[in-house]
């Protein structure tokens, strides 16, 4: 299966929120994947915040990657 979305970040909740906010400021609406939150909502997850993943549409990839680089400092 070929997805139109690409993962641009995997890491801490705080960095993910910063990246998400900056992407939204420029009109990119990312998809956030948080397995620990999904498990918690289903009734069997952990209360510990783990890594989150951010995905963006392929058309927005280059712009989104530049935002990630600015936030994480690479």
CSV table of N, CA and C in Angstrom, one decimal:
chain,number,residue,atom,x,y,z
A,1,UNK,N,0.8,-1.2,0.0
A,1,UNK,CA,0.0,0.0,0.0
A,1,UNK,C,0.9,1.2,0.0
A,2,UNK,N,0.6,2.2,-0.9
A,2,UNK,CA,1.4,3.4,-1.0
A,2,UNK,C,0.7,4.5,-0.3
A,3,UNK,N,1.2,5.1,0.7
A,3,UNK,CA,0.5,6.1,1.5
A,3,UNK,C,0.9,7.5,0.9
A,4,UNK,N,-0.1,8.4,1.0
A,4,UNK,CA,0.2,9.8,0.6
A,4,UNK,C,0.8,10.6,1.7
A,5,UNK,N,0.9,10.0,2.9
A,5,UNK,CA,1.5,10.7,4.0
A,5,UNK,C,2.8,10.1,4.4
A,6,UNK,N,3.7,11.0,4.9
A,6,UNK,CA,5.1,10.6,5.3
A,6,UNK,C,5.3,11.1,6.7
A,7,UNK,N,6.0,10.2,7.5
A,7,UNK,CA,6.3,10.6,8.8
A,7,UNK,C,7.5,11.5,8.8
A,8,UNK,N,7.4,12.7,9.5
A,8,UNK,CA,8.4,13.7,9.5
A,8,UNK,C,9.1,13.8,10.9
A,9,UNK,N,8.4,13.2,11.9
A,9,UNK,CA,9.0,13.3,13.2
A,9,UNK,C,8.5,12.2,14.1
A,10,UNK,N,9.3,11.7,15.0
A,10,UNK,CA,9.0,10.8,16.0
A,10,UNK,C,9.8,11.2,17.2
A,11,UNK,N,9.1,11.5,18.3
A,11,UNK,CA,9.8,11.9,19.5
A,11,UNK,C,8.9,12.4,20.6
A,12,UNK,N,9.4,13.2,21.5
A,12,UNK,CA,8.7,13.6,22.7
A,12,UNK,C,7.4,14.4,22.4
A,13,UNK,N,6.5,14.3,23.4
A,13,UNK,CA,5.2,15.0,23.3
A,13,UNK,C,5.4,16.5,23.1
A,14,UNK,N,6.4,17.1,23.9
A,14,UNK,CA,6.6,18.5,23.9
A,14,UNK,C,7.1,19.0,22.5
A,15,UNK,N,8.1,18.3,22.0
A,15,UNK,CA,8.6,18.7,20.6
A,15,UNK,C,7.5,18.5,19.6
A,16,UNK,N,6.7,17.4,19.7
A,16,UNK,CA,5.7,17.1,18.7
A,16,UNK,C,4.6,18.3,18.8
A,17,UNK,N,4.3,18.7,19.9
A,17,UNK,CA,3.3,19.8,20.1
A,17,UNK,C,3.9,21.1,19.5
A,18,UNK,N,5.1,21.4,19.7
A,18,UNK,CA,5.8,22.6,19.1
A,18,UNK,C,5.7,22.5,17.6
A,19,UNK,N,6.1,21.4,17.0
A,19,UNK,CA,6.1,21.2,15.6
A,19,UNK,C,4.7,21.3,15.0
A,20,UNK,N,3.8,20.6,15.7
A,20,UNK,CA,2.4,20.7,15.2
A,20,UNK,C,1.9,22.1,15.2
A,21,UNK,N,2.1,22.9,16.2
A,21,UNK,CA,1.7,24.3,16.3
A,21,UNK,C,2.3,25.1,15.2
A,22,UNK,N,3.6,24.9,14.9
A,22,UNK,CA,4.2,25.7,13.9
A,22,UNK,C,3.7,25.3,12.5
A,23,UNK,N,3.5,24.0,12.3
A,23,UNK,CA,2.9,23.6,11.0
A,23,UNK,C,1.5,24.2,10.8
A,24,UNK,N,0.7,24.2,11.8
A,24,UNK,CA,-0.6,24.8,11.7
A,24,UNK,C,-0.6,26.3,11.4
A,25,UNK,N,0.4,27.0,11.9
A,25,UNK,CA,0.6,28.4,11.7
A,25,UNK,C,0.8,28.7,10.2
A,26,UNK,N,1.4,27.8,9.5
A,26,UNK,CA,1.6,28.0,8.0
A,26,UNK,C,0.6,27.3,7.2
A,27,UNK,N,-0.4,26.7,7.8
A,27,UNK,CA,-1.5,26.1,7.0
A,27,UNK,C,-1.4,24.6,6.7
A,28,UNK,N,-0.4,24.0,7.4
A,28,UNK,CA,-0.2,22.5,7.2
A,28,UNK,C,-0.9,21.8,8.4
A,29,UNK,N,-1.9,21.0,8.1
A,29,UNK,CA,-2.6,20.2,9.2
A,29,UNK,C,-2.0,18.8,9.3
A,30,UNK,N,-1.1,18.5,10.3
A,30,UNK,CA,-0.5,17.2,10.4
A,30,UNK,C,-1.4,16.2,11.0
A,31,UNK,N,-1.0,14.9,10.8
A,31,UNK,CA,-1.7,13.8,11.4
A,31,UNK,C,-0.8,13.4,12.6
A,32,UNK,N,-1.3,13.3,13.8
A,32,UNK,CA,-0.5,12.9,14.9
A,32,UNK,C,-0.9,11.5,15.4
A,33,UNK,N,0.1,10.7,15.5
A,33,UNK,CA,-0.1,9.3,16.0
A,33,UNK,C,0.5,9.2,17.4
A,34,UNK,N,-0.3,8.8,18.3
A,34,UNK,CA,0.1,8.6,19.7
A,34,UNK,C,-0.5,7.3,20.2
A,35,UNK,N,0.3,6.2,20.1
A,35,UNK,CA,-0.1,4.9,20.5
A,35,UNK,C,-0.5,4.8,22.0
A,36,UNK,N,0.2,5.6,22.9
A,36,UNK,CA,-0.1,5.5,24.3
A,36,UNK,C,-1.5,6.1,24.6
A,37,UNK,N,-1.8,7.2,23.9
A,37,UNK,CA,-3.1,7.8,24.1
A,37,UNK,C,-4.2,7.0,23.5
A,38,UNK,N,-4.0,6.3,22.4
A,38,UNK,CA,-5.0,5.4,21.8
A,38,UNK,C,-5.3,4.3,22.7
A,39,UNK,N,-4.2,3.7,23.3
A,39,UNK,CA,-4.4,2.6,24.3
A,39,UNK,C,-5.1,3.1,25.5
A,40,UNK,N,-4.8,4.3,26.0
A,40,UNK,CA,-5.5,4.8,27.2
A,40,UNK,C,-7.0,5.0,26.9
A,41,UNK,N,-7.3,5.5,25.8
A,41,UNK,CA,-8.7,5.7,25.4
A,41,UNK,C,-9.5,4.4,25.3
A,42,UNK,N,-8.8,3.3,24.9
A,42,UNK,CA,-9.4,2.0,24.8
A,42,UNK,C,-9.4,1.3,26.1
A,43,UNK,N,-8.8,1.8,27.1
A,43,UNK,CA,-8.9,1.2,28.5
A,43,UNK,C,-7.8,0.3,28.9
A,44,UNK,N,-6.7,0.2,28.1
A,44,UNK,CA,-5.6,-0.6,28.5
A,44,UNK,C,-4.2,0.0,28.3
A,45,UNK,N,-4.2,1.3,28.1
A,45,UNK,CA,-2.9,2.0,27.9
A,45,UNK,C,-2.3,2.5,29.1
A,46,UNK,N,-1.1,3.0,29.0
A,46,UNK,CA,-0.3,3.5,30.1
A,46,UNK,C,-0.6,5.0,30.2
A,47,UNK,N,-0.4,5.5,31.4
A,47,UNK,CA,-0.6,7.0,31.6
A,47,UNK,C,0.7,7.7,31.3
A,48,UNK,N,1.7,7.0,31.0
A,48,UNK,CA,3.0,7.7,30.7
A,48,UNK,C,3.0,8.2,29.2
A,49,UNK,N,3.3,9.5,29.1
A,49,UNK,CA,3.4,10.0,27.7
A,49,UNK,C,4.6,9.5,27.0
A,50,UNK,N,4.4,8.9,25.9
A,50,UNK,CA,5.5,8.3,25.1
A,50,UNK,C,5.7,9.1,23.8
A,51,UNK,N,6.4,8.6,22.9
A,51,UNK,CA,6.7,9.2,21.7
A,51,UNK,C,5.4,9.4,20.8
A,52,UNK,N,5.4,10.5,20.1
A,52,UNK,CA,4.4,10.8,19.1
A,52,UNK,C,5.0,10.8,17.8
A,53,UNK,N,4.2,10.5,16.8
A,53,UNK,CA,4.7,10.6,15.4
A,53,UNK,C,3.8,11.6,14.7
A,54,UNK,N,4.5,12.4,13.8
A,54,UNK,CA,3.8,13.4,13.0
A,54,UNK,C,3.9,13.0,11.5
A,55,UNK,N,2.8,13.0,10.8
A,55,UNK,CA,2.8,12.7,9.4
A,55,UNK,C,2.2,13.9,8.7
A,56,UNK,N,2.7,14.2,7.5
A,56,UNK,CA,2.1,15.2,6.6
A,56,UNK,C,1.9,14.6,5.2
A,57,UNK,N,1.1,15.3,4.5
A,57,UNK,CA,0.8,14.9,3.1
A,57,UNK,C,2.0,15.1,2.3
A,58,UNK,N,2.2,14.3,1.3
A,58,UNK,CA,3.4,14.3,0.4
A,58,UNK,C,3.6,15.7,-0.2
A,59,UNK,N,2.6,16.4,-0.6
A,59,UNK,CA,2.7,17.7,-1.2
A,59,UNK,C,3.3,18.7,-0.2
A,60,UNK,N,3.2,18.5,1.1
A,60,UNK,CA,3.7,19.5,2.1
A,60,UNK,C,5.0,19.0,2.7
A,61,UNK,N,5.6,18.0,2.2
A,61,UNK,CA,6.8,17.3,2.9
A,61,UNK,C,8.0,18.3,3.0
A,62,UNK,N,8.4,18.9,2.0
A,62,UNK,CA,9.6,19.8,2.0
A,62,UNK,C,9.4,20.9,3.0
A,63,UNK,N,8.3,21.6,3.0
A,63,UNK,CA,8.1,22.7,3.9
A,63,UNK,C,8.0,22.2,5.3
A,64,UNK,N,7.3,21.1,5.6
A,64,UNK,CA,7.2,20.5,6.9
A,64,UNK,C,8.6,20.1,7.5
A,65,UNK,N,9.4,19.5,6.6
A,65,UNK,CA,10.7,19.0,7.1
A,65,UNK,C,11.6,20.2,7.5
A,66,UNK,N,11.4,21.4,6.8
A,66,UNK,CA,12.2,22.5,7.3
A,66,UNK,C,11.8,23.0,8.6
A,67,UNK,N,10.5,22.9,8.9
A,67,UNK,CA,10.0,23.3,10.3
A,67,UNK,C,10.5,22.4,11.3
A,68,UNK,N,10.6,21.1,11.1
A,68,UNK,CA,11.1,20.1,12.0
A,68,UNK,C,12.6,20.4,12.3
A,69,UNK,N,13.3,20.7,11.2
A,69,UNK,CA,14.8,21.0,11.4
A,69,UNK,C,15.0,22.2,12.3
A,70,UNK,N,14.1,23.2,12.1
A,70,UNK,CA,14.3,24.4,12.9
A,70,UNK,C,14.0,24.1,14.4
A,71,UNK,N,12.9,23.3,14.6
A,71,UNK,CA,12.5,23.0,16.0
A,71,UNK,C,13.6,22.2,16.7
A,72,UNK,N,14.0,21.1,16.1
A,72,UNK,CA,15.0,20.2,16.8
A,72,UNK,C,16.4,20.7,16.6
A,73,UNK,N,16.7,21.7,15.8
A,73,UNK,CA,18.0,22.3,15.8
A,73,UNK,C,19.0,21.6,14.9
A,74,UNK,N,18.6,20.8,14.0
A,74,UNK,CA,19.5,20.1,13.1
A,74,UNK,C,19.5,20.7,11.7
